[in-house]
XYZ file of C-alpha atoms in Angstrom:
612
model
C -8.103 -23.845 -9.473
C -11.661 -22.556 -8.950
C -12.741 -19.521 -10.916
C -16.049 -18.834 -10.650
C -18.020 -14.999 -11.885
C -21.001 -14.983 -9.667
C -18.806 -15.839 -7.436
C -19.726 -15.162 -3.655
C -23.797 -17.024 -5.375
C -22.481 -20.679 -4.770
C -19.893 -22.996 -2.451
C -19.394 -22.131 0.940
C -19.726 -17.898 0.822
C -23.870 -18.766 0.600
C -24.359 -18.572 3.544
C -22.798 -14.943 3.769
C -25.034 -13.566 1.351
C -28.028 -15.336 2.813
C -27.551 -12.443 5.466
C -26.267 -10.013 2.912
C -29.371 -10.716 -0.048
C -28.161 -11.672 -3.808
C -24.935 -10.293 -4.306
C -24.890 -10.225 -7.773
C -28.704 -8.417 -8.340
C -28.050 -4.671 -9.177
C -28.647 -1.936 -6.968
C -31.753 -0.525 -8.228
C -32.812 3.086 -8.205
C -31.278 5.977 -6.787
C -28.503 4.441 -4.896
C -27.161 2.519 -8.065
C -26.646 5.821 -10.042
C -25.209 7.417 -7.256
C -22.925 4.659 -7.212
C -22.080 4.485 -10.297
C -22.175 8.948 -10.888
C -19.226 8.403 -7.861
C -17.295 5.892 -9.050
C -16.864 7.988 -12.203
C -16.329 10.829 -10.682
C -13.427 9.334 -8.372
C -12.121 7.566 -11.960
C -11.851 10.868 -13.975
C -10.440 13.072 -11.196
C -7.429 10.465 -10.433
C -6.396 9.517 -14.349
C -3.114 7.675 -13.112
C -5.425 5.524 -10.248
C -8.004 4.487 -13.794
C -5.312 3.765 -15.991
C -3.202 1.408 -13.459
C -6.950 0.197 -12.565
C -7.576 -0.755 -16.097
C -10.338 1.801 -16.868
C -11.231 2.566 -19.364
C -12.779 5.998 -21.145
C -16.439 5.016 -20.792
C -15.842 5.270 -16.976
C -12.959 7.810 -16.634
C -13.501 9.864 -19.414
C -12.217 10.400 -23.327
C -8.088 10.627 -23.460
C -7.895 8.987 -19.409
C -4.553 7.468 -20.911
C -3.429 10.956 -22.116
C -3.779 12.980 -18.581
C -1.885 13.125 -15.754
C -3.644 13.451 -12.113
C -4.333 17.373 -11.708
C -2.276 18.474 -8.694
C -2.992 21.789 -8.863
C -4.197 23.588 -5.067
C -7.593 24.350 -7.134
C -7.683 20.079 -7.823
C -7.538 20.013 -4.220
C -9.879 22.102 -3.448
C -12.252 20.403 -5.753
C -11.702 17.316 -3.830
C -11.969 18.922 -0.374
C -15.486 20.066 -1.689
C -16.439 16.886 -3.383
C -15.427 14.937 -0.065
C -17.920 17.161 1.618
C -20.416 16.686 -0.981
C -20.790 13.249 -1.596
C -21.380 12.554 2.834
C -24.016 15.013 2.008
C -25.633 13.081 -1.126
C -25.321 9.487 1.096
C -26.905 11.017 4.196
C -29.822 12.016 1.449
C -30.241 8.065 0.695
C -32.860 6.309 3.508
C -30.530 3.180 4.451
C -34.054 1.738 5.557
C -35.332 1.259 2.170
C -32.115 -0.485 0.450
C -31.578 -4.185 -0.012
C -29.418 -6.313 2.793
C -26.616 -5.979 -0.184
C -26.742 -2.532 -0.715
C -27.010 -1.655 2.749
C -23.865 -3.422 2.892
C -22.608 -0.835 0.364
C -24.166 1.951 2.013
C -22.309 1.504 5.277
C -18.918 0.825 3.987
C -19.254 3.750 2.011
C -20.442 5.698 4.965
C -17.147 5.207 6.388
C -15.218 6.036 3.498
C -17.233 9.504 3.260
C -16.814 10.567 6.535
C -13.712 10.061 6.644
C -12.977 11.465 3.712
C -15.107 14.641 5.136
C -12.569 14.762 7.880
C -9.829 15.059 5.979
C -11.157 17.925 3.769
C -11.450 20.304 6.787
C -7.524 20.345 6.748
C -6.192 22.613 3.836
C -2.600 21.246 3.996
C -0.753 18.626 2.232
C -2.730 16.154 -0.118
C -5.834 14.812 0.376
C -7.336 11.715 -1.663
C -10.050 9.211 -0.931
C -8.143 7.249 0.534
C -6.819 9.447 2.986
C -4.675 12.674 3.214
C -0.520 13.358 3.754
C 0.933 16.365 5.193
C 3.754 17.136 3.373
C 3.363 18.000 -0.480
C 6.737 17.108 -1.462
C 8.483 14.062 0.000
C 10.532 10.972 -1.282
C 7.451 8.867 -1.115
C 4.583 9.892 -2.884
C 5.292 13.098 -4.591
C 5.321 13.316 -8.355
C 8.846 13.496 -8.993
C 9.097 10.049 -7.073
C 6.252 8.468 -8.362
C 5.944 9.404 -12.273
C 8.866 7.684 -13.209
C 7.462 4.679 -11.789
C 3.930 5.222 -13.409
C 5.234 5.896 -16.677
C 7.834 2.849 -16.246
C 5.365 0.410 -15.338
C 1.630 1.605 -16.099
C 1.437 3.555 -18.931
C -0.142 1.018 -21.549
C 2.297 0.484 -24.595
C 0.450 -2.763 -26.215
C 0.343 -1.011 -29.913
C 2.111 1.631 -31.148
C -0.396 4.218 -31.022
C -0.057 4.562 -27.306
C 2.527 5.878 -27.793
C 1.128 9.158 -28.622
C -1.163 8.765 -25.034
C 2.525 8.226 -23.320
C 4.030 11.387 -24.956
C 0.606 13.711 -24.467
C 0.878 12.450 -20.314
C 4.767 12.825 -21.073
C 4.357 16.786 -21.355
C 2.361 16.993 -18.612
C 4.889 15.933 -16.233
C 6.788 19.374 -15.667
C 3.162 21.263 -14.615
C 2.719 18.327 -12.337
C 6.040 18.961 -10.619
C 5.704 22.839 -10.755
C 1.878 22.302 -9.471
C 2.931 20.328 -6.200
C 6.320 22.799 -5.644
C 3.021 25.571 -6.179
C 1.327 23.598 -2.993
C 4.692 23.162 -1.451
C 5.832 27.146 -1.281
C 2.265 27.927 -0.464
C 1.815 25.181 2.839
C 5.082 26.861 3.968
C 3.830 29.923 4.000
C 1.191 28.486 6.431
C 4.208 26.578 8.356
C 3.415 23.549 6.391
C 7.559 22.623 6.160
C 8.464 18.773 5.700
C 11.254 18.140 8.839
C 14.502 18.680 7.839
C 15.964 14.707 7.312
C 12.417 14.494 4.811
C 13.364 17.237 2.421
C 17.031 16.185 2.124
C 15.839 12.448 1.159
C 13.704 14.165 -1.674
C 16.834 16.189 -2.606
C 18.699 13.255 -2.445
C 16.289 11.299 -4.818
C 15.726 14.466 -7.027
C 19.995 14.381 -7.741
C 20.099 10.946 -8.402
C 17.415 11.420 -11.116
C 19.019 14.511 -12.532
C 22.055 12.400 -12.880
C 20.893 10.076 -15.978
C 20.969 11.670 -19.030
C 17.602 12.227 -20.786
C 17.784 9.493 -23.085
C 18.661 7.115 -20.176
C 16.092 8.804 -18.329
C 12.757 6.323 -16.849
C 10.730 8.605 -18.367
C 12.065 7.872 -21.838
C 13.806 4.717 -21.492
C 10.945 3.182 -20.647
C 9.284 4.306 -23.813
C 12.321 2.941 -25.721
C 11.531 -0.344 -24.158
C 7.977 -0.741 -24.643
C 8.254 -0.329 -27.745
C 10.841 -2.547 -28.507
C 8.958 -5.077 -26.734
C 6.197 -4.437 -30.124
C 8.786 -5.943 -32.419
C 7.821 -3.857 -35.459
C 9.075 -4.672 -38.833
C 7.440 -2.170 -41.192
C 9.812 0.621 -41.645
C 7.178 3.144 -41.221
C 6.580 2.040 -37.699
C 10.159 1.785 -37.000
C 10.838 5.381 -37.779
C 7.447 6.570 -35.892
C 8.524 4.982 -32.789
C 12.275 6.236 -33.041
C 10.439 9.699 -33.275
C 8.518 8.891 -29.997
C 11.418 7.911 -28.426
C 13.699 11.072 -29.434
C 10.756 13.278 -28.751
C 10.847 11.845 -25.045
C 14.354 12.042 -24.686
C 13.697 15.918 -25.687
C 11.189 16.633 -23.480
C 12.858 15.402 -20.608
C 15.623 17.266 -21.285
C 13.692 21.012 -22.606
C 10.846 20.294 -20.241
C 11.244 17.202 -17.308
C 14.426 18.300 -15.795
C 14.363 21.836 -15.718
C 11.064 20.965 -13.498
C 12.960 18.751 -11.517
C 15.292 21.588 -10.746
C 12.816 23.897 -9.981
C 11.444 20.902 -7.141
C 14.680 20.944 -6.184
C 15.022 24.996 -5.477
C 11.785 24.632 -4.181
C 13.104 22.122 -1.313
C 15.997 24.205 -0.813
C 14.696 27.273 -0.289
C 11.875 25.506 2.483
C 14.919 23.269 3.940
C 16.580 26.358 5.864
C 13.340 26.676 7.921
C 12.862 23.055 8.879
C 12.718 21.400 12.040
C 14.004 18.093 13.050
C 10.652 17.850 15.197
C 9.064 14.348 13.421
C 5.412 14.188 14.039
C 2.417 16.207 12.908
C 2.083 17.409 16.280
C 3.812 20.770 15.309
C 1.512 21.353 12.880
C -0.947 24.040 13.406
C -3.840 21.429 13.995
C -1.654 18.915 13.674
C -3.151 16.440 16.628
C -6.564 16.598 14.821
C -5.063 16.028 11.558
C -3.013 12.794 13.161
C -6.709 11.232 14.526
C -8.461 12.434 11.185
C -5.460 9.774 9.500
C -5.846 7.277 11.980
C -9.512 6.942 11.332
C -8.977 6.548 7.478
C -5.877 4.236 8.223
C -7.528 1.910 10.899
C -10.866 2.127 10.428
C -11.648 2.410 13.923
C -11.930 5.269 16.613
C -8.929 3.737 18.943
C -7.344 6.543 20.180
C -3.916 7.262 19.914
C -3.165 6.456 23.412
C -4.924 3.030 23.313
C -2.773 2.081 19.603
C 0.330 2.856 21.815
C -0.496 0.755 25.118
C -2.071 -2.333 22.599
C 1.436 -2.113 20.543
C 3.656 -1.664 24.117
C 1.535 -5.002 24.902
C 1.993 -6.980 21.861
C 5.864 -6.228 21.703
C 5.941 -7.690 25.507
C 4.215 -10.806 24.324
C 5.982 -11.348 20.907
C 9.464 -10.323 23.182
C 8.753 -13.610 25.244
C 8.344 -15.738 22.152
C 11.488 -14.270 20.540
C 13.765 -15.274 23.721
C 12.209 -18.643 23.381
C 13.596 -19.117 20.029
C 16.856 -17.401 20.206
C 17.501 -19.717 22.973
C 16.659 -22.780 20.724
C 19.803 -21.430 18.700
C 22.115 -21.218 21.911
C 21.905 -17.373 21.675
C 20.804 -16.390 25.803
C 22.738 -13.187 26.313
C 21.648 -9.935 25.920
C 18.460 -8.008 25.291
C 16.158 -9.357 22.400
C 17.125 -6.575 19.684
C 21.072 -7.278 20.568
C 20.808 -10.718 19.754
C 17.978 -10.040 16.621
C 21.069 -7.989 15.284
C 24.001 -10.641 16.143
C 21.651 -12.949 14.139
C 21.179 -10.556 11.354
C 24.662 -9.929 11.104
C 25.922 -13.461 10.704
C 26.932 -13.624 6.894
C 25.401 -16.723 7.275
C 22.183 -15.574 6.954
C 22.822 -13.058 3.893
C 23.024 -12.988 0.413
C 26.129 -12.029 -1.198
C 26.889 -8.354 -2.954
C 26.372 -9.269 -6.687
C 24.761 -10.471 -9.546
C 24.779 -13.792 -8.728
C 23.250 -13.255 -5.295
C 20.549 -11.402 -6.134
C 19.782 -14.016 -9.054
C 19.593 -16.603 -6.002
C 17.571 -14.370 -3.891
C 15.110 -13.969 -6.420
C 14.812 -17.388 -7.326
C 14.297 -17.928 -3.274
C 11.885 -15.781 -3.581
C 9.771 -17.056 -6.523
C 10.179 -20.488 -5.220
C 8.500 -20.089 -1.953
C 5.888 -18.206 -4.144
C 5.059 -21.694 -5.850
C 5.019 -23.263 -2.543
C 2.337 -20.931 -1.167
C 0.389 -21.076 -4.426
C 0.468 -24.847 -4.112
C -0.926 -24.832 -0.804
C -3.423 -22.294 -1.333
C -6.324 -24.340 -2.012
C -6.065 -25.848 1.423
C -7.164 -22.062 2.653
C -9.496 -20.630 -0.202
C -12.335 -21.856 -2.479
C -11.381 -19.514 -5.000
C -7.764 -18.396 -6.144
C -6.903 -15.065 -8.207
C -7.353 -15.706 -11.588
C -4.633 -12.743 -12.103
C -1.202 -13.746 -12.621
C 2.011 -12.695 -10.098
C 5.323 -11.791 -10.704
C 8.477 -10.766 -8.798
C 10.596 -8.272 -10.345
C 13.614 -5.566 -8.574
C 12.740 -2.552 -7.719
C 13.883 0.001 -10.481
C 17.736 0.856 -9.902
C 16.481 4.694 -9.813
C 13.698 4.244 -7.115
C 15.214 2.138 -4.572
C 16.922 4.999 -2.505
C 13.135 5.711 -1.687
C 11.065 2.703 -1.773
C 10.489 0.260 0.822
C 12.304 -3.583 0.974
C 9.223 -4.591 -1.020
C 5.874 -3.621 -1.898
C 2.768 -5.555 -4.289
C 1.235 -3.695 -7.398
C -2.164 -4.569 -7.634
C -3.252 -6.197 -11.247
C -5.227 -4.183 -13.764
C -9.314 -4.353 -13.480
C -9.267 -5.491 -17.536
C -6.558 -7.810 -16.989
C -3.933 -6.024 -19.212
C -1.054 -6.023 -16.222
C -0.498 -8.960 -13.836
C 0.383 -8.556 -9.443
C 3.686 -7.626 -9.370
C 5.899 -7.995 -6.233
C 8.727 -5.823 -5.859
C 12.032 -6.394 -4.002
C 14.496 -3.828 -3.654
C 18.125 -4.956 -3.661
C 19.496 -1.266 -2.979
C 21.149 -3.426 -0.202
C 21.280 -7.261 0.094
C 22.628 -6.651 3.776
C 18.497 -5.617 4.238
C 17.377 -8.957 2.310
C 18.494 -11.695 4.632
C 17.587 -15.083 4.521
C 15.333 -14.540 8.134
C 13.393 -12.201 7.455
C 12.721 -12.752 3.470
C 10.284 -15.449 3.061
C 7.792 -14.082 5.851
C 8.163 -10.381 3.501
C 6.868 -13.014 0.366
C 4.134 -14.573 2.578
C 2.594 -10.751 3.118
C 3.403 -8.890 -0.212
C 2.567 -11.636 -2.241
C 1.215 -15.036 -1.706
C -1.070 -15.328 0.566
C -1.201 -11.771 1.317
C -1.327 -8.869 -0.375
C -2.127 -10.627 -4.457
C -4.801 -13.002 -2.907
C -6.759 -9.925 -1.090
C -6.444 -7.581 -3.811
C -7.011 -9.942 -7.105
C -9.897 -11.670 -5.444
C -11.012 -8.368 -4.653
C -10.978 -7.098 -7.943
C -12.696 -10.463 -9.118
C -16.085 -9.675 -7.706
C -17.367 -8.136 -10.456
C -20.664 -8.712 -9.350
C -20.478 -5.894 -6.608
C -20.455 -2.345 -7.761
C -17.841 -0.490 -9.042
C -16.718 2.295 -6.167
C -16.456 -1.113 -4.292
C -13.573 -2.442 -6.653
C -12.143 1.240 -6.504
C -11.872 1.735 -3.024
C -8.933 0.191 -0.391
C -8.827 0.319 2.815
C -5.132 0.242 4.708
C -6.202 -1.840 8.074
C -8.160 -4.165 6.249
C -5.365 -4.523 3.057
C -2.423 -4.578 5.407
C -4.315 -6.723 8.136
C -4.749 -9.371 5.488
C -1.388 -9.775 4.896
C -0.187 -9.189 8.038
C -3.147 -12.302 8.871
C -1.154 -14.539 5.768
C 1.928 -14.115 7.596
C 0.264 -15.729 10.980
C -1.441 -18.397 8.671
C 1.537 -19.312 6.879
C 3.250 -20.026 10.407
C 0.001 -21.877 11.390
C 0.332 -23.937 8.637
C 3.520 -25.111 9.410
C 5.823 -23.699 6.760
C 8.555 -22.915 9.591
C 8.581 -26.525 11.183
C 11.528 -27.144 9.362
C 13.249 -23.365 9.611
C 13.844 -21.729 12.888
C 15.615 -19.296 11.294
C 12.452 -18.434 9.254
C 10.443 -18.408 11.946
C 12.388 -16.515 14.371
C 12.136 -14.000 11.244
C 8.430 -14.420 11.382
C 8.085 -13.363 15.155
C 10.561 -9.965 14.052
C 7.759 -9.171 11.442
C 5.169 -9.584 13.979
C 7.194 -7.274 16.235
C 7.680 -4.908 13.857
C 3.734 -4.170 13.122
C 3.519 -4.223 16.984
C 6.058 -1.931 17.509
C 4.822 0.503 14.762
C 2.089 1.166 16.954
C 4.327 2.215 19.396
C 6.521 4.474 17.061
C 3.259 5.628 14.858
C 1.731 7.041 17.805
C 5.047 7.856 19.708
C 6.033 9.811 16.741
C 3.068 11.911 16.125
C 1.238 11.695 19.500
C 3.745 11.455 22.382
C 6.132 13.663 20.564
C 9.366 11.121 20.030
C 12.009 12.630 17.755
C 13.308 10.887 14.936
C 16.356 9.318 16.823
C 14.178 8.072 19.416
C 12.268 6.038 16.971
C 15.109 4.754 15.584
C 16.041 3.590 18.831
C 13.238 2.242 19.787
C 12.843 -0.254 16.622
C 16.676 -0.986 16.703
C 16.412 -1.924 20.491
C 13.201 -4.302 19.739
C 13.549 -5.725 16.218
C 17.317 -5.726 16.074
C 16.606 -4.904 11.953
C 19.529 -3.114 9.720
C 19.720 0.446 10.729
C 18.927 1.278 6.661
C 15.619 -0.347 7.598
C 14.380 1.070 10.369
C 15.544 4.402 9.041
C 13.617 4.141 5.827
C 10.843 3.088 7.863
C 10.993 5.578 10.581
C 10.861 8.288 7.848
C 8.190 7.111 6.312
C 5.978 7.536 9.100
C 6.830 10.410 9.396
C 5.461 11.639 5.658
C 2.402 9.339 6.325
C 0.640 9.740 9.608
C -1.075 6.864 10.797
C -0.688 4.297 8.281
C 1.629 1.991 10.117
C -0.564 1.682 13.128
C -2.885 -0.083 10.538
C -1.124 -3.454 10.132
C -1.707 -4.741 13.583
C -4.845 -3.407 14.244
C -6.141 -5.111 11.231
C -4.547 -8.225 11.999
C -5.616 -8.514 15.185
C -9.291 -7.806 14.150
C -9.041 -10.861 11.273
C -8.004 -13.068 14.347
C -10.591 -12.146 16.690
C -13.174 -12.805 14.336
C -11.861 -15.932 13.645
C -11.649 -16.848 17.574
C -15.460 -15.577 17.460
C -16.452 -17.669 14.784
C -14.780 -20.778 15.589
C -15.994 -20.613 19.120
C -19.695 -20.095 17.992
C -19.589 -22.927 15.624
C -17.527 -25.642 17.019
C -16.619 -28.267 14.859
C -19.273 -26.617 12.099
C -16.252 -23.985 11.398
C -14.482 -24.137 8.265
C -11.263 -22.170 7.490
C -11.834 -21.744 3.419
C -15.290 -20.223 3.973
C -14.201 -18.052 6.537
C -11.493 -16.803 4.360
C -14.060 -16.348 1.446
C -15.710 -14.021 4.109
C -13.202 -12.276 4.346
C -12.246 -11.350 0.857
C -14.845 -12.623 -1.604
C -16.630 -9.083 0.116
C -13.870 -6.703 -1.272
C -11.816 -4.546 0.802
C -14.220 -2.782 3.433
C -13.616 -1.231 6.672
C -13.095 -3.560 9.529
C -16.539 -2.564 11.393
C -17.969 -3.769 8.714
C -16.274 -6.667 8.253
C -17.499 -7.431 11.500
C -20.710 -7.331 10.269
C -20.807 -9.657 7.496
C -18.806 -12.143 9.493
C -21.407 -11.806 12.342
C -23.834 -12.303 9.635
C -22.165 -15.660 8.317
C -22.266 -17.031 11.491
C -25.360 -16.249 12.406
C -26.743 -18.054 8.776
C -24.793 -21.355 10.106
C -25.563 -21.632 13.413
């Protein structure tokens, strides 16, 4: 294992920054306090994002353990301004007169800004620096979806004194709810109403939380568990923490739920005025708001017309390779998705309903982790120095998560990757399509591109803040191809015939991204489309479909990112012949942090150009 500080200074990145200037100098001047007056400024205002960072109060602010996000419409006003502002303050910098580093910086944060810019003109839904939703409340990314999860598996609880930080953010929770249900009545007002299928999976996940009773609650069980992780044996302690614990238990039940209920009316009372109309097209602005989120998800100006013919493409060319290898298996009748399903159907292929199969899937799981890890120095220089682990999705969130999904590590090192799998439903974990979904969430996917991101310590801060969805979810989507490259299927057709259905699925998202909120598909159309193509379990594609719905754009960032990564490599090992090599291309790649893909064309153009 190679773990190195400086980092992208030495090994085969030099010649990189011998187009880019010393990485690891400071940014002097003007442009290094902006940099750093941003970066706190985006810490403070987003509490949760610092803490599950690792940030601390010298760059967030006193008490950033103790306060929730502000969601108030005022918070998001303040952001819409700052958004504004900050494009303002970087157009005010003279690129000209900044190092080859920090120009590097300056452009990537030139897209970020104007982006961001875009976003603030709408006064709708959520907007972020990373992007912007439509719908305040939703199953996905509202608070009463994602606190429990925060508090469950971010809130620090090393000592027992956090546990005063986790009951101060604790009664905070109920004006975060009332704050978005605020936004919610408000946006409807405008004719800002989630579809109808989106508000009755948040009412569905809002009664399944209301079912536990407060003490079994995530928001104080999870306090009950942290600190009986502590092991305390003074009797003092013990009695302080039982006092956290039934001071938890009370606020969720005086406080919490009666908040939750109030979400609830609030969804109620919009869910007679819904449409089952899917995209953002309905939306008063709603096709400027759908190319303002494809510019933050892609980082590129494709239109949404070009994502849907490139996608209709890709599924034609992915559809050929498919009926190649379903005919390798005797299975020649029938269009691709028919016999994608036939093949997901056989029991064969599955994981059995209980507590032993989900044991076995997870061991599965962990052990093609090793594999990958094992093989990874074949690909990078440099390996993430944080650690990985696969746990289940929480029993209470897996009506509304996805099949799986990576938390990134801590900045400070306090909490490791973790890779989620949701076993709502082993019938959606089969034994085709799992290990490609390990390959992309975790190793060599999503964990290497976001811990080696975080590992360049030497770049500045708002660099190690930001993300980027094309270039994240092109990585991984990139692992998947890499992994096949590499020959980890030679020996499993099944595996790899699950490997060409996760390639069609990014292509086809494309399609159904830009169907959805462009070409004006309904729902059911959608559905069909991905069924009739991918084959997939209809509780897949449904989850799926419905999140693209509550997040414009985002999906049609996979492929596009993937297929830049590719095409770079094609340029690059074109240009220099048998002078290419693999592991510093990769440390291009991520040893830069996560930046928009025209600028990732950049510094790979610039790599090449030092080793011609």
């Amino acid at each position: 294992m190679i773990s190195r500080r400086g980092l992208l200074a030495t090994g085969a990145a030099a010649g990189a920054l011998a187009a880019c200037g010393r990485a690891d100098d400071p940014p002097p001047g003007l442009f290094a306090g902006a940099l750093a007056d941003w970066a706190r400024e985006i810490a403070a205002d987003d509490p949760e994002r610092a803490t599950s960072a690792g940030l601390g109060p010298d760059i967030a602010g006193e008490g950033v353990h103790a306060r929730l996000t502000d969601r108030s419409a005022l918070a998001m006003e303040r952001r819409r301004a700052a958004a504004l502002r900050r494009l303002v303050q970087l157009r005010a910098i003279d690129r000209a007169t900044l190092s080859a580093a920090d120009a590097v910086t300056f452009d990537i944060l030139k897209e970020v800004f104007e982006a961001n810019a875009a976003c603030a003109e709408f006064s709708f839904g959520r907007i972020a620096i990373g992007g912007l939703r439509p719908y305040t409340l939703n199953a996905l990314d509202s608070a009463f979806s994602t606190l429990p999860g925060f508090f469950d598996s971010t809130q620090p609880l090393r000592r027992l004194a956090d546990a005063d930080d986790y009951l101060a953010r604790l009664r905070q929770v109920a004006d975060a709810l009332d704050a978005e249900a605020a936004r919610a009545r408000a946006d409807a007002e405008s004719g800002i109403i989630p579809p109808d299928f989106v508000i009755d999976r948040a009412l569905s996940l809002v009664d399944s939380i209301l079912a536990a009773p407060p003490e079994a609650s995530p928001y104080a069980s999870a306090l009950q568990r942290g600190l009986a992780a502590l092991s305390l044996t003074q009797s003092a302690d013990q009695a302080r923490a039982q006092r956290a614990v039934a001071a938890a238990a009370a606020l969720v039940r005086d406080a919490i739920y009666p908040a939750y209920r109030r979400t609830h009316q609030a969804l109620r009372e919009m869910r007679p005025r819904a449409v089952h109309d899917a995209g953002v097209w309905r939306l008063d602005g709603g096709d400027a708001f759908y190319r303002a989120a494809l510019r933050t998800e892609t980082t590129t100006a494709m239109t949404p017309d070009a994502i849907h013919e490139m996608g209709l493409e890709r599924v034609r060319r992915l559809s050929a390779e498919l009926d190649i290898a379903l005919r390798q298996l005797g299975m020649t009748e029938g269009p691709i998705g028919a016999r994608l399903a036939q093949l997901t159907a056989d029991p064969r292929h599955r994981y059995t309903e209980d507590d032993a199969g989900r044991a076995q899937l997870l061991a599965d799981v962990r052990a093609r982790i090793d594999r990958a890890m094992t093989a990874a120095p074949r690909w990078f220089t440099a390996l993430p120095r944080a650690q990985l682990e696969v746990r289940a999705v929480p029993a209470y969130l897996q009506a509304s998560r996805p099949g799986a999904y990576y938390d990134a590590p801590a900045l400070d090192g306090s909490r490791p990757g973790i890779y989620y799998v949701n076993l709502r439903a082993m019938g959606e974990m089969t034994k085709i399509d799992l290990p490609t979904q390990d390959y992309h969430e975790a190793a060599p996917g999503h964990h290497f591109q976001i811990a080696l991101a975080q590992q360049q310590t030497q770049l500045p801060l708002i660099r190690r803040l930001l993300g980027f969805n094309a270039y994240t979810e092109g990585w991984a989507l990139y692992a998947e191809q890499l992994i096949e490259e590499s020959g980890f299927y030679d020996q499993d057709r099944i595996g790899r015939i699950g490997y060409l259905r996760w390639q069609m699925w990014r292509a086809a998202r494309l399609v159904v991204d830009t169907g959805l909120h462009h070409k004006r598909w309904t729902r059911e159309e959608a559905i069909a489309y991905l069924a009739s193509v991918t084959g997939d379990a209809p509780g897949v594609i449904v989850t799926e479909v419905e999140r693209y719905c509550v997040w414009p754009g985002q999906a049609s960032g996979y492929e596009i990112g993937r297929a830049e990564i590719a095409r770079m490599r094609d340029v690059a090992r074109n240009r220099l012949g048998v002078a290419f090599d693999l592991r510093a291309f990769h440390d291009v790649i991520l040893n830069n942090g996560e930046t928009p893909l025209v600028v990732l064309d950049q510094l790979v153009n610039a790599w090449i150009d030092a080793r011609e």
